[in-house]
Short mmCIF file of C-alpha atoms in Angstrom, two decimals:
data_model
loop_
_atom_site.label_atom_id
_atom_site.label_comp_id
_atom_site.label_asym_id
_atom_site.label_seq_id
_atom_site.Cartn_x
_atom_site.Cartn_y
_atom_site.Cartn_z
CA MET A 1042 82.29 131.19 87.31
CA VAL A 1043 82.47 130.66 90.75
CA ILE A 1044 84.43 127.68 91.91
CA GLU A 1045 82.31 124.93 93.16
CA LEU A 1046 83.36 122.42 96.18
CA TYR A 1047 81.20 119.13 96.48
CA LEU A 1048 81.13 118.64 100.60
CA ASP A 1049 79.53 116.96 103.36
CA LEU A 1050 80.88 118.36 106.63
CA LEU A 1051 80.81 114.89 108.17
CA SER A 1052 84.07 113.61 106.18
CA GLN A 1053 87.23 115.00 107.52
CA PRO A 1054 88.80 116.27 104.50
CA CYS A 1055 85.75 118.20 103.61
CA ARG A 1056 86.14 119.89 106.72
CA ALA A 1057 89.72 120.95 106.02
CA LEU A 1058 88.97 122.21 102.76
CA PHE A 1059 85.76 124.29 104.21
CA ILE A 1060 88.07 126.07 106.66
CA PHE A 1061 90.98 126.29 104.38
CA ALA A 1062 88.41 127.96 101.87
CA LYS A 1063 86.67 130.19 104.40
CA LYS A 1064 89.69 131.18 106.46
CA ASN A 1065 91.34 132.43 102.88
CA ASN A 1066 88.06 134.10 101.76
CA ILE A 1067 88.42 132.13 98.66
CA PRO A 1068 84.83 132.88 96.88
CA PHE A 1069 83.19 129.08 96.41
CA GLU A 1070 79.95 127.61 95.97
CA PHE A 1071 78.95 124.87 98.86
CA LYS A 1072 77.62 121.76 96.72
CA HIS A 1073 76.21 119.60 99.54
CA VAL A 1074 76.66 115.95 98.70
CA ASP A 1075 74.62 113.73 101.52
CA LEU A 1076 76.64 110.88 102.22
CA LEU A 1077 74.10 109.45 104.85
CA LYS A 1078 71.81 109.78 101.59
CA GLY A 1079 74.02 108.21 99.57
CA GLN A 1080 74.18 111.33 97.23
CA HIS A 1081 78.06 110.40 96.36
CA SER A 1082 76.71 107.43 94.49
CA SER A 1083 74.21 109.50 92.29
CA GLU A 1084 75.23 109.33 88.52
CA GLU A 1085 75.36 113.32 88.60
CA PHE A 1086 78.01 113.60 91.29
CA GLY A 1087 79.76 110.77 89.32
CA LYS A 1088 80.17 113.36 86.35
CA VAL A 1089 82.36 115.65 88.83
CA ASN A 1090 84.04 112.84 90.23
CA VAL A 1091 84.12 109.51 88.89
CA LEU A 1092 85.76 108.08 91.88
CA LYS A 1093 82.25 108.93 93.76
CA LYS A 1094 84.07 110.63 96.61
CA VAL A 1095 83.89 113.94 98.42
CA PRO A 1096 85.43 116.52 98.52
CA ALA A 1097 85.45 117.13 94.85
CA LEU A 1098 86.40 120.38 93.12
CA LYS A 1099 84.82 121.90 89.79
CA ASP A 1100 86.83 125.12 88.40
CA GLY A 1101 84.76 125.60 85.31
CA ASP A 1102 85.53 122.58 82.99
CA PHE A 1103 88.57 121.60 85.30
CA THR A 1104 87.63 118.86 87.91
CA LEU A 1105 89.68 117.65 91.00
CA ALA A 1106 89.47 114.86 93.59
CA GLU A 1107 91.52 114.41 96.46
CA SER A 1108 91.44 116.79 99.33
CA ILE A 1109 95.37 117.24 99.32
CA ALA A 1110 95.35 118.33 95.75
CA ILE A 1111 92.46 120.60 96.11
CA LEU A 1112 94.09 122.30 99.11
CA LEU A 1113 97.33 122.38 97.08
CA TYR A 1114 95.40 123.88 94.14
CA LEU A 1115 93.48 126.52 96.10
CA SER A 1116 96.48 127.84 97.87
CA ARG A 1117 98.31 128.31 94.38
CA LYS A 1118 95.56 129.69 92.68
CA PHE A 1119 94.57 132.39 95.03
CA ASN A 1120 97.69 132.90 96.40
CA THR A 1121 97.36 132.02 100.21
CA PRO A 1122 99.58 133.35 102.77
CA ASP A 1123 102.80 131.62 102.69
CA HIS A 1124 102.95 129.77 105.88
CA TRP A 1125 100.14 127.34 104.50
CA TYR A 1126 102.69 125.63 102.18
CA PRO A 1127 105.98 127.45 102.65
CA SER A 1128 107.95 128.44 100.13
CA ASP A 1129 111.22 127.38 102.25
CA LEU A 1130 112.18 124.15 100.64
CA GLN A 1131 112.73 122.40 104.24
CA LYS A 1132 109.44 123.78 106.08
CA ARG A 1133 107.45 122.77 102.76
CA ALA A 1134 109.27 119.10 102.46
CA ARG A 1135 107.79 118.96 106.40
CA VAL A 1136 104.33 119.45 105.21
CA ASP A 1137 104.59 117.20 102.35
CA GLU A 1138 106.11 114.68 104.62
CA TYR A 1139 103.30 114.68 106.95
CA LEU A 1140 100.79 114.68 104.20
CA SER A 1141 101.99 111.83 102.84
CA TRP A 1142 102.44 109.67 105.96
CA GLN A 1143 98.87 110.51 107.56
CA HIS A 1144 97.04 108.67 104.56
CA THR A 1145 97.75 105.28 106.16
CA ALA A 1146 98.16 106.63 109.91
CA ILE A 1147 96.01 109.23 111.17
CA ARG A 1148 93.49 109.23 108.95
CA GLU A 1149 93.54 105.18 108.67
CA LYS A 1150 93.14 104.81 111.98
CA GLY A 1151 90.70 107.83 113.23
CA CYS A 1152 88.32 106.78 110.47
CA GLN A 1153 88.64 103.09 111.91
CA VAL A 1154 87.37 104.46 115.18
CA PHE A 1155 84.68 106.18 113.74
CA LEU A 1156 83.35 103.60 111.45
CA THR A 1157 83.65 100.94 114.67
CA LYS A 1158 81.87 103.09 116.89
CA VAL A 1159 79.33 105.00 114.75
CA LEU A 1160 79.12 104.31 111.44
CA VAL A 1161 79.01 100.75 110.90
CA PRO A 1162 76.71 100.32 114.02
CA PHE A 1163 74.61 102.72 112.23
CA ILE A 1164 74.55 101.31 108.59
CA ILE A 1165 73.91 97.94 109.87
CA GLY A 1166 71.61 98.69 112.73
CA GLN A 1167 73.17 96.92 115.33
CA PRO A 1168 75.40 98.01 118.42
CA PHE A 1169 78.98 98.68 118.08
CA LEU A 1170 81.65 95.67 118.95
CA PRO A 1171 83.47 96.78 121.96
CA GLU A 1172 86.35 94.42 121.16
CA LYS A 1173 86.35 96.15 117.72
CA PHE A 1174 86.41 99.48 118.89
CA GLU A 1175 89.18 98.96 121.68
CA GLU A 1176 91.43 97.65 118.80
CA ALA A 1177 90.84 100.54 116.93
CA ILE A 1178 91.87 102.86 120.12
CA LYS A 1179 94.94 100.85 120.39
CA GLU A 1180 95.99 101.47 116.98
CA LEU A 1181 95.25 105.23 117.15
CA ASN A 1182 96.95 105.42 120.12
CA SER A 1183 100.11 104.16 118.34
CA VAL A 1184 99.97 106.69 115.57
CA LEU A 1185 99.11 109.48 117.76
CA LYS A 1186 102.86 108.60 119.60
CA GLN A 1187 104.24 108.90 116.35
CA PHE A 1188 102.45 112.09 115.45
CA GLU A 1189 103.89 113.62 118.76
CA GLU A 1190 107.74 112.10 118.74
CA LYS A 1191 108.21 112.78 114.77
CA PHE A 1192 105.81 115.37 113.29
CA LEU A 1193 105.01 117.67 116.37
CA GLN A 1194 107.72 117.30 118.95
CA ASP A 1195 108.87 120.51 120.75
CA LYS A 1196 107.42 122.83 117.93
CA LEU A 1197 104.45 124.93 117.82
CA PHE A 1198 103.20 123.48 114.82
CA ILE A 1199 104.15 120.68 112.82
CA ALA A 1200 106.29 122.89 110.35
CA GLY A 1201 107.69 125.11 112.94
CA SER A 1202 106.56 128.25 114.44
CA GLU A 1203 103.22 128.62 112.24
CA ILE A 1204 99.89 126.87 110.93
CA SER A 1205 100.36 125.02 107.79
CA LEU A 1206 98.03 122.48 105.45
CA ALA A 1207 99.90 119.73 107.54
CA ASP A 1208 98.22 120.97 110.69
CA LEU A 1209 94.92 121.37 109.20
CA VAL A 1210 94.79 118.08 107.74
CA ALA A 1211 95.83 116.72 110.85
CA ILE A 1212 93.24 118.28 113.32
CA VAL A 1213 90.20 117.58 111.13
CA GLU A 1214 91.17 113.56 111.33
CA LEU A 1215 91.76 113.76 115.16
CA MET A 1216 88.16 115.43 115.62
CA GLN A 1217 86.60 112.32 114.12
CA PRO A 1218 87.29 109.98 116.90
CA VAL A 1219 86.87 112.81 119.25
CA ALA A 1220 83.14 112.78 117.82
CA THR A 1221 82.88 109.46 118.88
CA GLY A 1222 83.38 110.00 122.35
CA TYR A 1223 87.17 109.17 122.39
CA ASN A 1224 88.77 112.11 124.23
CA LEU A 1225 92.24 111.72 122.73
CA PHE A 1226 93.54 115.10 123.62
CA GLU A 1227 92.71 114.79 127.44
CA LYS A 1228 95.69 112.76 128.62
CA ARG A 1229 97.84 114.27 126.03
CA PRO A 1230 98.78 117.85 127.31
CA LYS A 1231 101.02 118.64 124.35
CA LEU A 1232 98.62 117.54 121.90
CA ALA A 1233 95.79 119.46 123.52
CA GLU A 1234 97.92 122.51 123.60
CA TRP A 1235 98.69 122.13 119.82
CA ARG A 1236 94.88 121.55 119.24
CA SER A 1237 94.11 125.10 120.97
CA ARG A 1238 96.83 126.50 119.03
CA VAL A 1239 95.26 125.35 115.63
CA GLU A 1240 91.96 126.40 116.82
CA GLU A 1241 93.16 129.78 117.70
CA ALA A 1242 95.03 130.09 113.89
CA VAL A 1243 92.26 129.06 112.38
CA GLY A 1244 89.69 130.95 114.03
CA LYS A 1245 87.66 129.26 116.62
CA MET A 1246 84.25 130.36 115.25
CA LEU A 1247 84.91 128.88 111.79
CA PHE A 1248 86.34 125.69 113.64
CA GLN A 1249 83.07 125.27 115.66
CA GLN A 1250 81.19 125.67 112.60
CA ALA A 1251 83.03 123.23 110.51
CA HIS A 1252 82.53 120.71 113.12
CA GLU A 1253 79.12 121.32 114.49
CA MET A 1254 77.69 118.36 112.22
CA ILE A 1255 79.98 115.63 113.40
CA MET A 1256 79.88 116.49 116.78
CA ASN A 1257 76.34 116.10 116.90
CA VAL A 1258 76.51 112.79 114.96
CA GLU A 1259 74.53 110.92 117.39
CA ASN A 1260 71.61 112.97 116.72
CA LEU A 1261 72.03 112.22 112.94
CA SER A 1262 71.57 107.85 114.04
CA THR A 1263 67.96 108.89 114.42
CA THR A 1264 67.45 109.71 110.69
CA PRO A 1265 65.53 106.51 109.33
CA LEU A 1266 67.78 104.72 106.36
CA SER A 1267 65.36 103.36 103.61
CA PRO A 1268 66.04 99.93 102.91
CA GLU A 1269 67.53 100.22 99.22
CA LEU A 1270 69.76 103.02 100.99
CA ARG A 1271 71.00 100.99 103.93
CA GLU A 1272 71.70 97.94 101.48
CA GLN A 1273 73.94 100.56 99.34
CA LEU A 1274 75.78 101.91 102.15
CA LYS A 1275 76.12 98.43 103.39
CA GLN A 1276 77.90 97.25 100.15
CA GLN A 1277 80.22 100.23 100.14
CA LEU A 1278 80.94 99.68 103.78
CA LEU A 1279 82.32 95.86 102.93
CA LYS A 1280 84.90 97.49 101.06
CA HIS A 1281 86.36 98.43 104.27
CA MET B 704 128.85 116.51 103.35
CA GLY B 705 126.64 115.77 100.46
CA LEU B 706 122.87 114.33 100.10
CA GLU B 707 122.41 111.05 101.62
CA LEU B 708 119.67 108.73 100.47
CA TYR B 709 119.05 105.76 102.24
CA LEU B 710 117.44 103.09 100.54
CA ASP B 711 116.76 99.33 99.75
CA LEU B 712 115.99 98.62 96.37
CA LEU B 713 113.56 95.97 97.34
CA SER B 714 111.12 99.04 98.70
CA GLN B 715 109.14 100.61 95.91
CA GLY B 716 109.65 104.01 97.63
CA CYS B 717 112.98 103.39 97.39
CA ARG B 718 112.98 102.53 93.71
CA MET B 719 111.47 105.72 92.73
CA VAL B 720 113.64 108.25 94.31
CA TYR B 721 116.77 105.69 93.27
CA ILE B 722 115.26 105.98 89.19
CA PHE B 723 114.39 109.84 89.97
CA ALA B 724 117.85 110.89 91.15
CA LYS B 725 119.76 108.92 88.75
CA LYS B 726 117.66 110.12 85.88
CA ASN B 727 118.03 113.66 87.06
CA ASN B 728 121.91 113.26 87.73
CA ILE B 729 121.75 114.41 91.17
CA PRO B 730 124.38 113.42 93.00
CA PHE B 731 124.32 111.33 96.18
CA GLU B 732 125.44 108.76 98.45
CA PHE B 733 123.65 105.74 98.00
CA LYS B 734 123.23 104.54 101.85
CA HIS B 735 122.49 100.87 101.62
CA VAL B 736 119.80 99.53 104.15
CA GLU B 737 119.13 96.04 104.18
CA LEU B 738 115.49 95.87 105.42
CA PHE B 739 115.81 92.18 106.41
CA LYS B 740 118.83 92.88 108.91
CA ASP B 741 117.55 96.12 109.82
CA SER B 742 114.09 96.36 111.46
CA ILE B 743 111.40 97.65 109.05
CA LEU B 744 108.28 98.05 110.88
CA GLY B 745 109.12 100.90 113.63
CA LYS B 746 110.17 98.50 116.33
CA LYS B 747 113.42 98.53 118.28
CA MET B 748 116.20 97.62 115.97
CA PRO B 749 117.09 93.74 117.07
CA GLY B 750 120.27 93.60 118.93
CA GLY B 751 119.98 96.76 120.53
CA ASN B 752 122.65 99.70 119.91
CA THR B 753 125.45 98.20 118.17
CA GLN B 754 128.89 100.15 116.75
CA GLU B 755 129.97 97.76 114.27
CA GLN B 756 131.85 99.35 111.40
CA SER B 757 131.64 96.37 109.02
CA HIS B 758 130.70 97.19 105.24
CA ASP B 759 127.82 94.73 104.82
CA GLY B 760 125.19 96.83 105.65
CA GLN B 761 125.35 97.00 109.60
CA PRO B 762 127.15 100.34 110.02
CA TYR B 763 124.33 102.23 108.97
CA ARG B 764 121.80 100.93 111.63
CA GLU B 765 122.80 103.37 114.44
CA GLU B 766 123.06 106.09 111.95
CA PHE B 767 119.78 105.24 110.15
CA GLY B 768 118.30 105.34 113.77
CA LYS B 769 119.02 108.66 114.17
CA VAL B 770 117.88 109.64 110.44
CA ASN B 771 114.32 108.47 110.66
CA ILE B 772 113.01 107.51 113.80
CA LEU B 773 110.11 105.81 112.10
CA LYS B 774 112.90 103.40 110.67
CA LYS B 775 111.35 103.36 107.10
CA VAL B 776 112.88 103.52 103.99
CA PRO B 777 113.54 105.39 101.81
CA ALA B 778 114.94 108.12 104.08
CA LEU B 779 117.04 111.51 102.99
CA LYS B 780 119.81 113.33 104.80
CA ASP B 781 121.09 116.54 103.57
CA GLY B 782 123.25 118.08 105.82
CA THR B 783 121.77 118.20 109.13
CA PHE B 784 118.07 118.01 107.50
CA THR B 785 116.47 114.48 107.36
CA LEU B 786 113.68 113.77 105.96
CA ALA B 787 111.32 110.60 105.02
CA GLU B 788 108.33 109.81 103.08
CA SER B 789 109.11 109.08 99.12
CA THR B 790 106.62 111.62 97.97
CA ALA B 791 108.28 114.33 100.28
CA ILE B 792 111.76 113.26 99.34
CA LEU B 793 110.83 113.46 95.26
CA LEU B 794 109.43 116.77 96.04
CA TYR B 795 112.09 117.88 97.65
CA LEU B 796 114.64 117.07 95.05
CA SER B 797 112.63 117.75 92.28
CA GLN B 798 112.54 121.45 93.60
CA LYS B 799 116.11 121.80 95.04
CA TYR B 800 117.69 120.55 91.89
CA HIS B 801 115.44 122.43 89.35
CA THR B 802 114.36 119.03 87.40
CA PRO B 803 112.70 119.64 84.33
CA ASP B 804 109.35 120.91 84.50
CA HIS B 805 107.52 117.88 83.38
CA TRP B 806 108.28 115.99 86.48
CA TYR B 807 106.37 118.19 88.35
CA PRO B 808 104.60 120.63 86.01
CA SER B 809 104.33 124.35 86.89
CA ASP B 810 101.00 124.54 84.90
CA LEU B 811 98.31 124.66 87.59
CA GLN B 812 95.96 122.38 86.65
CA LYS B 813 98.76 119.67 85.83
CA ARG B 814 100.45 119.79 88.77
CA ALA B 815 97.01 119.42 90.57
CA GLN B 816 96.39 116.14 88.07
CA VAL B 817 100.04 114.67 89.67
CA ASP B 818 98.86 115.93 93.46
CA GLU B 819 95.57 113.96 92.69
CA TYR B 820 97.23 110.77 91.46
CA LEU B 821 100.10 111.01 94.60
CA SER B 822 97.26 111.41 96.98
CA TRP B 823 94.83 108.55 95.55
CA HIS B 824 97.68 106.41 95.25
CA HIS B 825 98.34 105.72 98.86
CA THR B 826 95.21 103.88 99.52
CA ASN B 827 94.62 102.50 96.57
CA ILE B 828 97.51 100.92 94.13
CA ARG B 829 99.80 101.18 97.45
CA ALA B 830 97.21 99.59 99.54
CA ASN B 831 97.26 96.40 97.27
CA ALA B 832 99.90 95.88 94.85
CA PRO B 833 102.61 95.56 97.76
CA LYS B 834 100.42 92.64 99.58
CA THR B 835 101.26 90.24 96.79
CA LEU B 836 105.15 90.20 97.72
CA TRP B 837 104.35 89.66 101.52
CA ILE B 838 101.78 86.85 100.81
CA LYS B 839 104.21 84.86 98.04
CA VAL B 840 107.50 85.35 99.58
CA LEU B 841 107.93 87.44 102.72
CA ILE B 842 105.10 86.20 105.02
CA PRO B 843 106.28 82.44 104.17
CA LEU B 844 110.11 83.77 104.47
CA PHE B 845 109.50 85.28 108.12
CA THR B 846 106.87 82.96 109.43
CA GLY B 847 107.44 79.51 107.81
CA GLN B 848 103.70 79.51 106.85
CA THR B 849 102.16 79.53 103.35
CA LEU B 850 98.94 81.32 103.39
CA PRO B 851 95.67 80.18 101.78
CA SER B 852 95.48 80.94 97.85
CA GLU B 853 92.38 82.95 98.59
CA LYS B 854 94.07 85.37 100.71
CA LEU B 855 96.20 86.16 97.13
CA GLN B 856 93.01 86.04 94.97
CA ASN B 857 91.18 88.78 97.42
CA VAL B 858 94.07 90.73 97.11
CA LEU B 859 94.29 90.31 93.59
CA LYS B 860 90.62 91.25 93.21
CA GLU B 861 91.21 94.56 94.96
CA LEU B 862 93.92 95.24 92.89
CA ALA B 863 91.97 94.99 90.00
CA THR B 864 89.61 97.29 91.18
CA SER B 865 92.39 100.15 91.78
CA LEU B 866 93.63 98.99 88.35
CA LYS B 867 90.69 99.64 86.39
CA GLN B 868 90.03 103.11 88.14
CA PHE B 869 93.71 103.58 87.34
CA GLU B 870 93.15 103.49 83.59
CA GLU B 871 89.41 104.98 83.55
CA LYS B 872 90.22 107.94 85.67
CA PHE B 873 93.93 108.69 85.92
CA LEU B 874 95.59 107.35 82.34
CA GLN B 875 92.44 107.46 79.85
CA ASP B 876 93.59 107.79 76.58
CA LYS B 877 96.96 109.69 77.42
CA PRO B 878 100.15 108.43 76.90
CA PHE B 879 101.01 109.54 80.59
CA ILE B 880 98.64 110.44 83.74
CA VAL B 881 98.90 114.01 82.86
CA GLY B 882 99.19 114.49 79.45
CA SER B 883 102.03 113.72 76.84
CA GLU B 884 105.02 113.95 79.16
CA ILE B 885 105.82 111.47 82.16
CA SER B 886 105.69 112.91 85.80
CA LEU B 887 106.30 112.11 89.30
CA ALA B 888 102.66 110.39 89.21
CA ASP B 889 103.94 107.62 86.55
CA LEU B 890 107.09 107.03 88.38
CA VAL B 891 105.05 106.62 91.50
CA ALA B 892 102.64 104.39 89.79
CA ILE B 893 105.18 101.96 88.23
CA VAL B 894 107.26 101.35 90.83
CA GLU B 895 104.51 100.06 93.29
CA LEU B 896 103.30 97.79 89.93
CA MET B 897 106.75 96.32 89.47
CA GLN B 898 106.05 94.34 92.93
CA PRO B 899 103.24 92.14 91.89
CA ILE B 900 105.71 91.41 88.83
CA GLY B 901 108.54 90.35 90.87
CA VAL B 902 106.56 87.76 92.58
CA GLY B 903 104.95 86.20 89.19
CA CYS B 904 101.63 88.02 89.26
CA ASP B 905 101.67 89.48 85.70
CA ILE B 906 99.18 92.36 85.94
CA PHE B 907 100.05 93.40 82.47
CA GLU B 908 99.25 90.63 81.09
CA ASP B 909 95.47 91.21 80.06
CA ARG B 910 95.79 94.95 80.31
CA PRO B 911 97.33 95.99 77.04
CA LYS B 912 96.54 99.86 77.62
CA LEU B 913 98.36 99.66 80.92
CA LEU B 914 101.45 97.59 79.20
CA GLU B 915 101.94 100.27 76.60
CA TRP B 916 101.68 102.79 79.24
CA ARG B 917 104.42 100.69 80.93
CA SER B 918 106.60 100.78 77.98
CA ARG B 919 106.25 104.41 77.67
CA VAL B 920 107.35 104.85 81.10
CA GLU B 921 110.46 102.51 80.71
CA GLU B 922 111.32 104.41 77.71
CA ALA B 923 110.98 108.09 79.33
CA VAL B 924 113.16 106.80 82.27
CA GLY B 925 115.90 105.05 80.24
CA LYS B 926 115.42 101.07 79.93
CA GLU B 927 118.67 100.49 81.67
CA LEU B 928 118.27 102.65 84.33
CA PHE B 929 114.87 100.98 85.18
CA GLN B 930 116.19 97.65 84.77
CA GLU B 931 118.62 98.31 87.07
CA ALA B 932 116.58 99.59 89.76
CA HIS B 933 114.39 96.48 89.32
CA LYS B 934 116.87 93.83 89.40
CA MET B 935 116.57 93.05 93.20
CA ILE B 936 112.64 92.88 92.77
CA LEU B 937 112.56 90.96 89.86
CA ASN B 938 115.34 88.07 91.41
CA ILE B 939 112.95 87.20 94.03
CA LYS B 940 114.09 83.94 94.03
CA GLU B 941 117.50 84.57 95.40
CA LEU B 942 115.23 86.31 98.15
CA ARG B 943 114.01 82.77 99.46
CA ASN B 944 117.40 81.92 100.22
CA ILE B 945 117.95 84.94 102.68
CA GLN B 946 119.03 83.94 105.86
CA VAL B 947 116.91 85.76 108.04
CA ASP B 948 117.76 86.93 111.63
CA PRO B 949 116.21 84.50 114.29
CA HIS B 950 115.81 87.79 116.32
CA LEU B 951 114.15 89.38 113.43
CA LYS B 952 111.76 86.47 112.36
CA GLU B 953 110.50 86.49 116.18
CA HIS B 954 109.94 90.27 116.19
CA LEU B 955 108.33 90.54 112.79
CA ALA B 956 106.16 87.34 112.61
CA PRO B 957 102.89 88.52 114.93
CA VAL B 958 103.23 91.98 112.96
CA LEU B 959 103.19 90.51 109.48
CA MET B 960 100.08 88.36 110.35
CA LYS B 961 98.27 91.20 111.87
CA MET B 962 99.06 93.06 108.48
CA LEU B 963 97.37 90.38 106.43
CA LYS B 964 94.19 90.23 108.45
#
């Protein structure tokens, strides 16, 4: 039986998984869970992931949530090239260090930018609040500085001379604010160069394919939301 | 030069690293960082670059800054190699010192379940449990203000949701998160849940299954070691009497208020 990956490419961690699986020719069945249709809240999906979040993996009877856990599982099961999660202890530690830090830094702040500019306005049907957006940008800028100074420094990639899971997880998160129109790479040449290298290492076509939906997120806002769905998504948003 | 661990046992991340290293007889030099004398939130050290060599925690300021430019604890220094983030440190130590398999099982699925918990932990248990300490002790200590009780109530509510998910998804009817033996997942979870205990929020009170799990974890770690690691956080009254550097107070107050918005 082939592995099932439950994904919505609007979600950053889903993109990381999609890119990783495709890049490494890992056979999988793409099970689309449409977030904007509220499909993640379905009882059926709840059987795959009781936390009702994407991404999720199903490998026979084994189910797994959390993109980082899934990335690591796939890298081990399919013996992907060493550079993704280096066997060298110190390089590996660098990857682990980034994967840990990013939850409450790049991921959190990147999400917040997307929420304030696109998602919240879409769900509640109101224009975005400029002050909230500015504040979110400010917070993001602060972690971007830490990213460049502590994690990237003068290296080609986070763990050294080759791309790893750390870079993949970072890039998909950074594309979320970019999709809202905030070109964070613009005045950051080092970061922009790193992005080019990551795109190159992943494969430009695959990278673009993975990001097609999010980069066209404005078009999605024209899809009308049913009142029940709007209410359901609103409730989930309130938890933020 | 041996392994150095920069720790303050008030911090959950530090306790998990401390317990893990001690339990596995990993030789290390305990470099005490006093969070309330040294800056903790990534800001410049108050007082600039002093080079004092006294023995009350001060000498490590400069060194510590070089070790970890994020200026957070815990931090590891192994020769010229430095590392931050408690999860990364735990994984590094487990691999370098070949600790018993159950801590980070070689079985693919069990290992994945540890990874799954470690990831989920950041934005769930870890997002809420520490706030109890901030609200009840640290913010009043640094800002002189007590927060309205509804702030604590909201945090406890969110924590309750996380605890429900913890019990339903991660623990279920197993003795430990991954099965029959303790792993890094349980260690990471328990130290975080001791934070509210330290300030009188007994989250184990109405949760018998969770309480049983806690006993098993303490047993597996060793009660003495567990108590030693938690001595500071459980003696919170002493914390209230700490003399806080006025500069630090000034620096931290606005940041703390923002943290709790």
